[in-house]
Tab-separated table of C-alpha atoms and ligand atoms in Angstrom:
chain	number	residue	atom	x	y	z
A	108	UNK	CA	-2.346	-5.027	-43.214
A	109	UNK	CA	-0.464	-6.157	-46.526
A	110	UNK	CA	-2.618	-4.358	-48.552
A	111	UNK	CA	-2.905	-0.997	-47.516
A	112	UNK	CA	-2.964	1.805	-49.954
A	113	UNK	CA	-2.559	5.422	-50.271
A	114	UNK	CA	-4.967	8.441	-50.893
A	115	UNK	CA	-3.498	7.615	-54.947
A	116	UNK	CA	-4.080	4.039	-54.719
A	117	UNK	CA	-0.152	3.313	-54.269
A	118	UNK	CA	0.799	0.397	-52.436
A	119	UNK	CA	2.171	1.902	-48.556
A	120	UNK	CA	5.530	0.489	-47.575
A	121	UNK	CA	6.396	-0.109	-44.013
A	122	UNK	CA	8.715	2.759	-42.005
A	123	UNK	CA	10.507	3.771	-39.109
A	124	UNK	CA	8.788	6.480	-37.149
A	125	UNK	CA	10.801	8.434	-34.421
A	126	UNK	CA	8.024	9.824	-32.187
A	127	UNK	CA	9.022	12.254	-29.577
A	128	UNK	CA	6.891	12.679	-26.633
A	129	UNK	CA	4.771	8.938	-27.473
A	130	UNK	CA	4.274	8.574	-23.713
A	131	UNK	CA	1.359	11.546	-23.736
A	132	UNK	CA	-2.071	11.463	-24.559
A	133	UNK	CA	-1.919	12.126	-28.468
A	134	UNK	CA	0.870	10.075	-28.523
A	135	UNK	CA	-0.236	6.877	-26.861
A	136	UNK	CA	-3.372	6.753	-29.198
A	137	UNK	CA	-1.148	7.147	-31.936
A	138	UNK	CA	1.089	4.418	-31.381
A	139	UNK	CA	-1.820	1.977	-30.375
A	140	UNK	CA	-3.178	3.037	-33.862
A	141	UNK	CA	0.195	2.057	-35.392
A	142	UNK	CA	0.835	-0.671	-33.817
A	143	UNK	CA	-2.906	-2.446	-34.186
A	144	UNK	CA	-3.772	-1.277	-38.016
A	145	UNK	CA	-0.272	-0.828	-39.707
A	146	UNK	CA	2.899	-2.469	-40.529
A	147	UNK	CA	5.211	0.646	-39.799
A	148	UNK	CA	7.898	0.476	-36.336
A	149	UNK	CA	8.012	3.272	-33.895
A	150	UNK	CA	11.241	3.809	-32.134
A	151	UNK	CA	9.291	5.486	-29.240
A	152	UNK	CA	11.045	8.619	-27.089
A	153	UNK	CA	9.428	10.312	-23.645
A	154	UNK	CA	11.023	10.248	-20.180
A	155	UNK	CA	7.580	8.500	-19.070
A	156	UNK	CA	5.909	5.530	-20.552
A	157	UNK	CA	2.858	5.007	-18.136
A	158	UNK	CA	0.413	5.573	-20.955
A	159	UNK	CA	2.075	2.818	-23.614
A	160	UNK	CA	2.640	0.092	-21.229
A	161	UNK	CA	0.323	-1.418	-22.462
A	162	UNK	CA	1.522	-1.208	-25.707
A	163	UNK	CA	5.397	-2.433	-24.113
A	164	UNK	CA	4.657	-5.220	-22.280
A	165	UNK	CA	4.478	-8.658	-22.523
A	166	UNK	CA	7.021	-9.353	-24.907
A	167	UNK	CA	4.584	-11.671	-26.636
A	168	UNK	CA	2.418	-8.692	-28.109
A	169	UNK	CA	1.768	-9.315	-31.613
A	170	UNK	CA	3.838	-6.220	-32.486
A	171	UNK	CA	6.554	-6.645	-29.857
A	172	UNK	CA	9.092	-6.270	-32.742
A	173	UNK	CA	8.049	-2.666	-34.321
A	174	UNK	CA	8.070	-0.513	-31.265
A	175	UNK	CA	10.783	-0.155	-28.604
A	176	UNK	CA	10.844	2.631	-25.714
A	177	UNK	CA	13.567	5.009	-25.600
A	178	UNK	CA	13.845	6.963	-21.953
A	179	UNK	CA	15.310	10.192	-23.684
A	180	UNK	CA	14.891	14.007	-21.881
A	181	UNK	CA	15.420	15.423	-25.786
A	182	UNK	CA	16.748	18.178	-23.502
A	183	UNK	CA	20.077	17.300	-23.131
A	184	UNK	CA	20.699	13.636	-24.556
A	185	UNK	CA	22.996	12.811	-27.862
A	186	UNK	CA	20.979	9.451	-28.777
A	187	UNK	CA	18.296	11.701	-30.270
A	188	UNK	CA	20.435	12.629	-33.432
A	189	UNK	CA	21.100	8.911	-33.893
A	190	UNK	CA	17.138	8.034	-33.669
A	191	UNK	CA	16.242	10.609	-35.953
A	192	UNK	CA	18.671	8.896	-38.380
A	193	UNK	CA	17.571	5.600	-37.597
A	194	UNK	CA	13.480	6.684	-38.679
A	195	UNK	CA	11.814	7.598	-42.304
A	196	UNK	CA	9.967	10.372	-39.972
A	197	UNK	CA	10.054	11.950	-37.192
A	198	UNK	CA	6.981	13.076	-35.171
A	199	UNK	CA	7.622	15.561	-32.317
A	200	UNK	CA	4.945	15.885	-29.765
A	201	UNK	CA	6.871	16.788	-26.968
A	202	UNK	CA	5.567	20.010	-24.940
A	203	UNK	CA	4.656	21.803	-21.726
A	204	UNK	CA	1.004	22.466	-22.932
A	205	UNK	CA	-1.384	22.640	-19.873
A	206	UNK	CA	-2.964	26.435	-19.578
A	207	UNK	CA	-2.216	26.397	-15.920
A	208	UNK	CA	1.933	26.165	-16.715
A	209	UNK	CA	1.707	28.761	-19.304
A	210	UNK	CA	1.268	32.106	-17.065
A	211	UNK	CA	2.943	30.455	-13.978
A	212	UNK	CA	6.353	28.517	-15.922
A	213	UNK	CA	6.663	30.494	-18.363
A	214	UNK	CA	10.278	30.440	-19.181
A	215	UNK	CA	9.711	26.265	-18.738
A	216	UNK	CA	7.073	26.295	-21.616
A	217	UNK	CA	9.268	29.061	-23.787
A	218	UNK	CA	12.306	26.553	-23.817
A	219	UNK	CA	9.968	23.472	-23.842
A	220	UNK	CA	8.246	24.795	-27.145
A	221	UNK	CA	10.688	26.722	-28.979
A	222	UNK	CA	14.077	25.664	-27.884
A	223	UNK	CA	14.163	22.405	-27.055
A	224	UNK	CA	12.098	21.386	-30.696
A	225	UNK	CA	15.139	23.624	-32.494
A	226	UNK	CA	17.793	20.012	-32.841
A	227	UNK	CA	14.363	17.895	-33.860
A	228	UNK	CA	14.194	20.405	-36.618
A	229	UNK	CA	17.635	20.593	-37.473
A	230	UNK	CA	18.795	16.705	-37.100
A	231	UNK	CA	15.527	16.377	-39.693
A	232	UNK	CA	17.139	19.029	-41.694
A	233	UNK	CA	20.662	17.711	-41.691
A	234	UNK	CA	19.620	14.616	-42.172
A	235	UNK	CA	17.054	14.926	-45.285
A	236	UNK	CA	14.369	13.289	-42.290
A	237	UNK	CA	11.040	13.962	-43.106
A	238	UNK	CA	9.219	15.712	-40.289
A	239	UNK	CA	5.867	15.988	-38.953
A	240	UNK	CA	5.958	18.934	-36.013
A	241	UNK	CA	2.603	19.314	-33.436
A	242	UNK	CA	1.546	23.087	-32.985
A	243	UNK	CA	-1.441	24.100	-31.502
A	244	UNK	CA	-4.649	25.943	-32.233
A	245	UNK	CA	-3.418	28.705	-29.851
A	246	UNK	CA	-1.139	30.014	-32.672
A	247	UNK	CA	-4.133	32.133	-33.920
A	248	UNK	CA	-5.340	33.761	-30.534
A	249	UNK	CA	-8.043	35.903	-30.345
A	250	UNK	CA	-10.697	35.957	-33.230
A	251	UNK	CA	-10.714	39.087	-35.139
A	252	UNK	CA	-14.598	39.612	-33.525
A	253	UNK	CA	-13.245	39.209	-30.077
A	254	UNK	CA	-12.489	42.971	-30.913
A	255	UNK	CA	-15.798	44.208	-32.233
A	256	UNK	CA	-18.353	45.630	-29.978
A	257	UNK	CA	-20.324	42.919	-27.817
A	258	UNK	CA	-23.548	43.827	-29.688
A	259	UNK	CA	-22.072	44.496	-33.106
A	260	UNK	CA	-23.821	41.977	-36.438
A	261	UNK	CA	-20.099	41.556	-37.789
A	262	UNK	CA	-19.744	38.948	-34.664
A	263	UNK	CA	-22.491	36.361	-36.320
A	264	UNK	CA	-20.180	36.388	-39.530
A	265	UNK	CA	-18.101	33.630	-40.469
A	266	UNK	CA	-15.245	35.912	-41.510
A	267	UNK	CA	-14.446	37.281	-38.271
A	268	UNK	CA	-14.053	34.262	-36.499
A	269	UNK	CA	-13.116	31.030	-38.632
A	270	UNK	CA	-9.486	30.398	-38.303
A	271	UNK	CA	-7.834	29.372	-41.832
A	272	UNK	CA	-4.518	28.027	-41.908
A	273	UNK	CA	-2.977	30.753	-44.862
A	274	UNK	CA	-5.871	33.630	-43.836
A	275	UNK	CA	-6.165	33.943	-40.076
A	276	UNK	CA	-3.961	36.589	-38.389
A	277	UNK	CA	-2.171	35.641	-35.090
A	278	UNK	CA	-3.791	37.885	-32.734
A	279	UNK	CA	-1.790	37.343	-28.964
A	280	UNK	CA	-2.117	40.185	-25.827
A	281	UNK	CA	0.464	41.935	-24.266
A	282	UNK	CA	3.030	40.953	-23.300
A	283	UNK	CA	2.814	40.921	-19.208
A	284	UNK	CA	-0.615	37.981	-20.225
A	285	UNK	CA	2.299	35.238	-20.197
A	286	UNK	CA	-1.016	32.963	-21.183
A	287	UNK	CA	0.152	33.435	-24.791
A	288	UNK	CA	4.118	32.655	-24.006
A	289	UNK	CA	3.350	28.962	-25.237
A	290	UNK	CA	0.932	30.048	-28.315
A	291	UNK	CA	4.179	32.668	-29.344
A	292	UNK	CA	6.615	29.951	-28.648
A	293	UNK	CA	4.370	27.179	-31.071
A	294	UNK	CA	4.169	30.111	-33.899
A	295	UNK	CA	8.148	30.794	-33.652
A	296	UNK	CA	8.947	27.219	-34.437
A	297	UNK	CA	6.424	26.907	-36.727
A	298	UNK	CA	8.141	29.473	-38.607
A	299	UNK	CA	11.322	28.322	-38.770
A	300	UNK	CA	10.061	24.909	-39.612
A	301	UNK	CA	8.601	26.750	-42.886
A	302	UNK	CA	11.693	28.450	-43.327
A	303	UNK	CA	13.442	25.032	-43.091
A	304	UNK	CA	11.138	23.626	-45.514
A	305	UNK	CA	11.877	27.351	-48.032
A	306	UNK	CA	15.597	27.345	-47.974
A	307	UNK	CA	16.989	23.845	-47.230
A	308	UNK	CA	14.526	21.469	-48.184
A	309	UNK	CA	13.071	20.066	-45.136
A	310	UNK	CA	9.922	18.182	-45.888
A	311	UNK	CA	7.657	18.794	-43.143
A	312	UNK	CA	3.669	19.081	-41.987
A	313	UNK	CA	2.367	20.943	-39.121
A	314	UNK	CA	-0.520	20.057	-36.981
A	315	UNK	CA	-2.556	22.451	-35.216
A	316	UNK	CA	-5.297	20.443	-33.079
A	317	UNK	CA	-8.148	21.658	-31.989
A	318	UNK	CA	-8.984	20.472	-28.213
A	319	UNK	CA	-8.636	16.847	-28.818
A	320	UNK	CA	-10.000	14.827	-25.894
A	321	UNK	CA	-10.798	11.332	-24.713
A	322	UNK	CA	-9.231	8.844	-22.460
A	323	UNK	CA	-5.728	9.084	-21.080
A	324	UNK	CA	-6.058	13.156	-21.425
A	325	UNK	CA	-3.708	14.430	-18.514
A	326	UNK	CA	-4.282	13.379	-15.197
A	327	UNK	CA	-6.558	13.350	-12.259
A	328	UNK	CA	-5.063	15.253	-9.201
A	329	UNK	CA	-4.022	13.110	-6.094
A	330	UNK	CA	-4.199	10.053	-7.857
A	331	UNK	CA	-1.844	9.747	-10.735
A	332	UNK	CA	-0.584	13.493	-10.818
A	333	UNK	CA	0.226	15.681	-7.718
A	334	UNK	CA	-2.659	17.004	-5.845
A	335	UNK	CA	-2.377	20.623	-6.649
A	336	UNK	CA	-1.769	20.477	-10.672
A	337	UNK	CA	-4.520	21.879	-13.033
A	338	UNK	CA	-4.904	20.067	-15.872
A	339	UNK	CA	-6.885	20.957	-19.010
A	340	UNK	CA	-10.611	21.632	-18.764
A	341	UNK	CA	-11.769	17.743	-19.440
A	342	UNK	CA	-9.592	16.562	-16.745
A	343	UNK	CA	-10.539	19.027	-14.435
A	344	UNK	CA	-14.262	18.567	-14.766
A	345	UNK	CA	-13.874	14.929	-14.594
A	346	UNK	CA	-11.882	15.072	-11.352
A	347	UNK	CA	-15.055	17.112	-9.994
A	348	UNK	CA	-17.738	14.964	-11.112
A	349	UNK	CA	-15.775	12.167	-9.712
A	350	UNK	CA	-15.215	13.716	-6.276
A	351	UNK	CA	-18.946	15.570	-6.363
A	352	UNK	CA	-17.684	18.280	-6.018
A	353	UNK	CA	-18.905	21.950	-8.234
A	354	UNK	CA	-17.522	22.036	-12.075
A	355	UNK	CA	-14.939	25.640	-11.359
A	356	UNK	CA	-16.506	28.214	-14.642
A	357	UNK	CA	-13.040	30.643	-15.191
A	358	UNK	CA	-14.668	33.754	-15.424
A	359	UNK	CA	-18.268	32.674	-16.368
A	360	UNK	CA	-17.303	29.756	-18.419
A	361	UNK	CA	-18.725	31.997	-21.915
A	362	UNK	CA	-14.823	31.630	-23.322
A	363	UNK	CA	-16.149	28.941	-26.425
A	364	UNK	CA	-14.196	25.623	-28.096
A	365	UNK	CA	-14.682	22.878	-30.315
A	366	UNK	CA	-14.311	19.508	-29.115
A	367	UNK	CA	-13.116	16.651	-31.079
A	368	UNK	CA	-12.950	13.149	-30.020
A	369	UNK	CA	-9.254	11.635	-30.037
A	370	UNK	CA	-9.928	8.853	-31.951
A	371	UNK	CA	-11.025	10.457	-35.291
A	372	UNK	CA	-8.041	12.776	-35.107
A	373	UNK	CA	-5.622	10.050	-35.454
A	374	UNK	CA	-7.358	9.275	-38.508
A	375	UNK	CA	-6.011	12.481	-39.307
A	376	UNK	CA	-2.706	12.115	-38.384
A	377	UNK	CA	-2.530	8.125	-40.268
A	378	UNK	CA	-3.494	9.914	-43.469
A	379	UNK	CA	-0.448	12.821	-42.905
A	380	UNK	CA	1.949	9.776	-41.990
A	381	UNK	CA	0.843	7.704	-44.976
A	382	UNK	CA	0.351	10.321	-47.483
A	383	UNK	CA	2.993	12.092	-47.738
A	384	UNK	CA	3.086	13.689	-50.997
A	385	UNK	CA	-0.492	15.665	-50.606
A	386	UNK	CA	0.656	16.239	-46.530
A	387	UNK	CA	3.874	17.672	-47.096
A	388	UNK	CA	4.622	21.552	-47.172
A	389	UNK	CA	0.666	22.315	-45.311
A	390	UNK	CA	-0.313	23.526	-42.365
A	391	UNK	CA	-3.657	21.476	-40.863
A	392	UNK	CA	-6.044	22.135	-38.778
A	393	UNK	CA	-7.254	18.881	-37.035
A	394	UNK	CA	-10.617	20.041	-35.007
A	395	UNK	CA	-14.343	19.772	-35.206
A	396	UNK	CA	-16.127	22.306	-36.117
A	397	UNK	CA	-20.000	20.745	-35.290
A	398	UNK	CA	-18.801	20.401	-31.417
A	399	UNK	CA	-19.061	23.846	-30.751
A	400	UNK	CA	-19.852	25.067	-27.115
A	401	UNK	CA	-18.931	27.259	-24.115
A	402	UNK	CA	-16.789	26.098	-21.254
A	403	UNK	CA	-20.773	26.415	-18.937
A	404	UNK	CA	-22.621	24.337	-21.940
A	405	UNK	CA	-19.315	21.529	-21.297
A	406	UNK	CA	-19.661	21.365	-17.563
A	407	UNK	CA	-23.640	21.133	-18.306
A	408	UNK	CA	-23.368	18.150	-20.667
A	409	UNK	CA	-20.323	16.298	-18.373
A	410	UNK	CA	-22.797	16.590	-15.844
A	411	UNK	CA	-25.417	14.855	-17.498
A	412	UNK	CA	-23.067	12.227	-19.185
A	413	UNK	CA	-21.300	11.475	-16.260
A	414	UNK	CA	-24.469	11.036	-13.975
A	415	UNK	CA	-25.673	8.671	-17.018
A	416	UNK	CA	-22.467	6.874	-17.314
A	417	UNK	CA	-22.050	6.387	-13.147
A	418	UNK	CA	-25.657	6.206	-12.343
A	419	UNK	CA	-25.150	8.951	-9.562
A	420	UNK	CA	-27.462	11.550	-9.137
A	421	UNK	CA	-25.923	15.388	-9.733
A	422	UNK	CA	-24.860	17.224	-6.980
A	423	UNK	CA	-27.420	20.212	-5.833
A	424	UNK	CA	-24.882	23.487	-6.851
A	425	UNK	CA	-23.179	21.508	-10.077
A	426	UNK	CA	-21.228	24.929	-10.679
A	427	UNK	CA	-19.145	27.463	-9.188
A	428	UNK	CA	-18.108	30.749	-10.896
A	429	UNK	CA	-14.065	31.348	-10.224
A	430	UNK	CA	-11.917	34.443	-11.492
A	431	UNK	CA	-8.975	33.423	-13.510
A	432	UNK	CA	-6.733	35.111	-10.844
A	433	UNK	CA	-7.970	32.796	-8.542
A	434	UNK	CA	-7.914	29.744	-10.757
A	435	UNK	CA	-4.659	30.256	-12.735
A	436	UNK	CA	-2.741	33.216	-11.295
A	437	UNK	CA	-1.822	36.318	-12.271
A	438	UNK	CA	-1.004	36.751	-16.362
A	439	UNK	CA	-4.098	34.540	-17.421
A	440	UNK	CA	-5.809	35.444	-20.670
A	441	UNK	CA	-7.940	32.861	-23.072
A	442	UNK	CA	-9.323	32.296	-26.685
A	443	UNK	CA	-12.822	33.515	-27.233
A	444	UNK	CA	-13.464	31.165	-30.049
A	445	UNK	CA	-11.929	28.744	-31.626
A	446	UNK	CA	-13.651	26.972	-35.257
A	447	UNK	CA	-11.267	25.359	-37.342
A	448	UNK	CA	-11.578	25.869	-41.244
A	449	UNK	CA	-11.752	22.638	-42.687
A	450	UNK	CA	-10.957	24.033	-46.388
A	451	UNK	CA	-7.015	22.726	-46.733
A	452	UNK	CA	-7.280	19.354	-44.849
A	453	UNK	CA	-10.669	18.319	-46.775
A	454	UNK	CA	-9.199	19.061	-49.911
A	455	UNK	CA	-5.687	17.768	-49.255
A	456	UNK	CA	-6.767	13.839	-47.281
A	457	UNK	CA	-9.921	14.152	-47.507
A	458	UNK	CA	-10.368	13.910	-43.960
A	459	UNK	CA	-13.953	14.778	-41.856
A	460	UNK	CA	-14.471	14.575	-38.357
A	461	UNK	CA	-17.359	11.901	-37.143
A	462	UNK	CA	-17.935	11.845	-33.373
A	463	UNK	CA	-20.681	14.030	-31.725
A	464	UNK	CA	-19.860	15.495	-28.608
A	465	UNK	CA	-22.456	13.638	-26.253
A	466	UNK	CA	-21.008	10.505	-27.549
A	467	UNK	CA	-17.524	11.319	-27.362
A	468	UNK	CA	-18.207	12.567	-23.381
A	469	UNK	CA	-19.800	9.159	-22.948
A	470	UNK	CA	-17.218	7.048	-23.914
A	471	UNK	CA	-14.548	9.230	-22.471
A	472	UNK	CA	-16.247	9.752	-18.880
A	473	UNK	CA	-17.264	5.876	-19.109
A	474	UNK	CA	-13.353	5.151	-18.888
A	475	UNK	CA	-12.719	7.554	-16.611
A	476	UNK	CA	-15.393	6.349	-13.970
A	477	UNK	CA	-13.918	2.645	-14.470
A	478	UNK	CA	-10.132	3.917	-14.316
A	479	UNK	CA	-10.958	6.367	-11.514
A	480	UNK	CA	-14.299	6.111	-9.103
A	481	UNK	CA	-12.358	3.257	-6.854
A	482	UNK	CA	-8.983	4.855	-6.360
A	483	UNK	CA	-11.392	8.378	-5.664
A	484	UNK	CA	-13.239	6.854	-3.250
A	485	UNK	CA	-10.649	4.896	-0.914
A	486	UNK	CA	-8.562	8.318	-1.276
A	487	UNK	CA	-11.557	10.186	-0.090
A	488	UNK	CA	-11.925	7.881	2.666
A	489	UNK	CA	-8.705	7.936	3.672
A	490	UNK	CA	-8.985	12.124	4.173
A	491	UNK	CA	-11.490	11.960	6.070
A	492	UNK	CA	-10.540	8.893	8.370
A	493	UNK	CA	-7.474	11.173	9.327
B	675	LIG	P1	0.966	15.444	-23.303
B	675	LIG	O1	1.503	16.350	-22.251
B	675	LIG	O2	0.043	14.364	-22.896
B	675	LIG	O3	2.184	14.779	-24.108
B	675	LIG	C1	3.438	15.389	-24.278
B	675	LIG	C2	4.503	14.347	-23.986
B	675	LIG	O4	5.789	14.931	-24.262
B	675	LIG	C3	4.523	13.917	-22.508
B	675	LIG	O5	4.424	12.513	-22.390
B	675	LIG	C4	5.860	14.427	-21.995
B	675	LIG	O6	6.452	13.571	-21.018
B	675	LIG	C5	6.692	14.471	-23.274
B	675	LIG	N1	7.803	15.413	-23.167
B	675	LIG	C6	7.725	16.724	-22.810
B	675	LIG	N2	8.960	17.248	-22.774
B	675	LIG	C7	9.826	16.250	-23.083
B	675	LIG	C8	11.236	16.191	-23.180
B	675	LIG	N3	12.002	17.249	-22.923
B	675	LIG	N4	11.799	15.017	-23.540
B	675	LIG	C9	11.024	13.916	-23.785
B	675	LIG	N5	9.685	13.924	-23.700
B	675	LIG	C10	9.092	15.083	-23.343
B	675	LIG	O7	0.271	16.371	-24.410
B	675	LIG	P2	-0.631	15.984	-25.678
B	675	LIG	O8	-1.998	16.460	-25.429
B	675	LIG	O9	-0.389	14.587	-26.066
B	675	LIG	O10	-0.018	16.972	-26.781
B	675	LIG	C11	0.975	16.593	-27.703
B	675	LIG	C12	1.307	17.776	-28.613
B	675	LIG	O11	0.120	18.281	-29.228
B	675	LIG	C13	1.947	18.959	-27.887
B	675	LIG	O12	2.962	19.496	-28.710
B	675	LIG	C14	0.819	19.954	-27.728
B	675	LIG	O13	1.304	21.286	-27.697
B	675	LIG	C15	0.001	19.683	-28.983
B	675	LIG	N6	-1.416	20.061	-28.768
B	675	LIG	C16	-2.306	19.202	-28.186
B	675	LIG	C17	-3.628	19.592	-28.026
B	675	LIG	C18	-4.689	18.672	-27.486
B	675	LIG	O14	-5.854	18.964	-27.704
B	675	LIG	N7	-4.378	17.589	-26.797
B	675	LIG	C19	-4.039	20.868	-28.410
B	675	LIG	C20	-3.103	21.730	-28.963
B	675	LIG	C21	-1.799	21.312	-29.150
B	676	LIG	N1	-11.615	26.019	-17.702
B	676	LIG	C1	-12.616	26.167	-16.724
B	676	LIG	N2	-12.567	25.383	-15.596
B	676	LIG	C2	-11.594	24.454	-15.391
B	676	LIG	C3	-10.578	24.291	-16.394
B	676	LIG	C4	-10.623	25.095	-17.527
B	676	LIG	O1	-13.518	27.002	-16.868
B	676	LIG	O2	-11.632	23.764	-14.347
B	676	LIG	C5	-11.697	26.827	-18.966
B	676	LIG	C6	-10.448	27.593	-19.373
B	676	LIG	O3	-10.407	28.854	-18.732
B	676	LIG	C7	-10.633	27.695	-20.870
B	676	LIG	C8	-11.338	26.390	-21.250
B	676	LIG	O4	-11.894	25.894	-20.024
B	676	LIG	O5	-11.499	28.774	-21.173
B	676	LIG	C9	-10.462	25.328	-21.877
B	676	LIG	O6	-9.332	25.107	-21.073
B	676	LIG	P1	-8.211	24.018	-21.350
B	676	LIG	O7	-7.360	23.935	-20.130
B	676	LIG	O8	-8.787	22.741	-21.805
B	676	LIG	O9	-7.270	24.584	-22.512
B	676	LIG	P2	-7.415	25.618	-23.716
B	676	LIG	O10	-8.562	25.204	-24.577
B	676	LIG	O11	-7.617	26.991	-23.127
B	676	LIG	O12	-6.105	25.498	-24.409
């Protein structure tokens, strides 16, 4: 570790990271990161800390000293000021952002996304704090093609569908599709993080990730999250597979994303934290643009992976076509595409994705049939004993 270096060849000195919302997926593989390959401390803030346990305890951990868990709702709790003091940087990852909450809590993921990130931004402001704020993808919406005719040659070309941090427009529906309440929320504080940085100063980088997956994504109804929550589409299919039961296509399943595996994002994120002179000021996509397929192509593959990976044979009907009334209520709408531009982040870290999709479902639905096929089964069992 002593002799890590920057993009520049400059010797990196150890800091204090405030990370808001470490307990979550992104943010447990980020701290694990931190903790394993650098020097730097993270003063660590979630109300849960399931996912980092591992991480916490014992207290003989070769980096027991450089990260500490702080049970804060940044909601309503005065020690955050103080802990953004305390840190270098601040990272804020806390969010409602599950699809299923968008159209159903929407005032929830309004406050959660907009409101409740507004004294991060200022107590980085204030303080001269450098800060490093999590967006989303959704910010852009629809492509511009989403709009062209179905059969129209303008919808093969590039232009009308690669999203580009200073190019793309934002491109939401009406407002009664409460879907894009979380991707208008994410492009209002992005905003006034910008206008932070214009008029007082504030040093900042936003992320906009690109479906990031791999283990510790969500959770898997009835066993460690309640029985009726929908989480995003990789824990969804992998609570199917696990149960075999049918993979649930919203509306067809032709709605298409980019996958990228979790681990080769943090790379992403460890060159934004450690380089913060060519980070600073930009806007980066973090995605994979070679992982490109539609929601029935996913639930295809997962099938095959998983029956690899578990050594069961598919079910007979390994789909089911649902509306997205049915599935997520009313006020559902969706992306039609999403391929990030990789122009600003290549150019700025150098950065490149690595992991092909088939390998980064294997590895992924390999943990969750060891976390998960036991706890399924005797839960199973126990249904239909009573
Ligand atoms: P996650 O839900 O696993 O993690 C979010 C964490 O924030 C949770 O542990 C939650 O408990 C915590 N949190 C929420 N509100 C809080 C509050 N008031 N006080 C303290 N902690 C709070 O989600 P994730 O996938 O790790 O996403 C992290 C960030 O990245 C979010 O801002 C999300 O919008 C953004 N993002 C992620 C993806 C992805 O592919 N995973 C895609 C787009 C955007
Ligand atoms: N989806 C699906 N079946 C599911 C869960 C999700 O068809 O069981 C679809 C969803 O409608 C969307 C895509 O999968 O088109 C990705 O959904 P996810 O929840 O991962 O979030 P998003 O990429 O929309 O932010």
């Amino acid at each position: 570790m002593a002799g890590r270096v920057d993009l520049d060849g400059n010797q990196i000195k150890p800091i204090t990271i405030c990370m808001i919302g470490a307990g979550g997926f992104i943010g447990s593989h980020l701290c694990e990161k931190l903790m394993s390959e650098t020097p730097h401390k993270v003063l660590a803030v979630d109300v849960y800390n399931d996912k980092i346990k591992h991480l916490l305890e014992p207290a003989t951990l070769a980096w027991a000293d450089r990260i500490q868990f702080h049970r804060i709702n940044i909601k309503n709790d005065s020690r955050l000021e103080g802990l953004i003091k305390m840190a270098d940087l601040t990272i804020n990852l806390a969010a409602i952002c599950t699809p299923a909450d968008y159209n159903t809590r929407p005032l929830d993921t309004i406050y959660s996304n907009f409101i409740d990130a507004l004294p991060v931004v200022k107590y980085c402001s204030e303080n001269g704090k450098r800060l490093i704020h999590f967006s989303t993808c959704e910010v852009y919406g629809k492509t511009i093609g989403a709009f062209l005719p179905k059969d129209s040659p303008l919808r093969q070309d590039p232009a009308y569908y690669v999203l580009k941090e200073d190019e793309s427009p934002c491109i939401f529906g009406p407002i009664e599709k409460q879907r894009w309440s979380y991707a208008c929320a994410k492009q209002l504080i992005e905003r006034l993080i910008y206008a932070e940085g214009a008029e007082n100063g504030l040093e900042f980088t936003i992320v906009r990730p690109f479906n990031w997956i791999g283990p510790r994504m969500d959770f898997i109804p009835g066993i460690d999250g309640p029985s009726e929550g929908v989480p995003r589409v990789l824990a969804c299919f992998s609570n199917n597979l696990l149960r075999r039961e049918p993979l649930k296509l919203v509306d067809g399943g032709e709605s298409q994303r980019t996958f990228i595996y979790i681990k080769d994002a943090i790379e992403a994120v460890l060159l934004m934290i450690e380089n913060p002179a060519r980070a600073n000021g930009h806007t980066f996509n973090v995605g994979n643009p070679n992982n490109e397929v539609n929601v029935r192509q996913l639930a295809e593959m997962m099938t095959q992976v998983y029956s690899k990976v578990s050594g069961e044979s598919s079910i007979e009907t390994p789909t089911v076509d649902v509306s997205s009334k049915e599935f997520y209520g009313e006020g559902y709408d969706d992306s039609d595409k999403r391929i990030p531009d990789m122009t600003i982040i290549n150019k700025q870290l150098g950065w490149n994705p690595k992991t092909a999709l088939w390998d980064l479902l294997e590895s992924t639905l390999t943990y969750q049939h060891r976390t998960y096929a036991e706890a399924i089964k005797q839960a199973m069992s126990k249904t239909t004993a009573n």
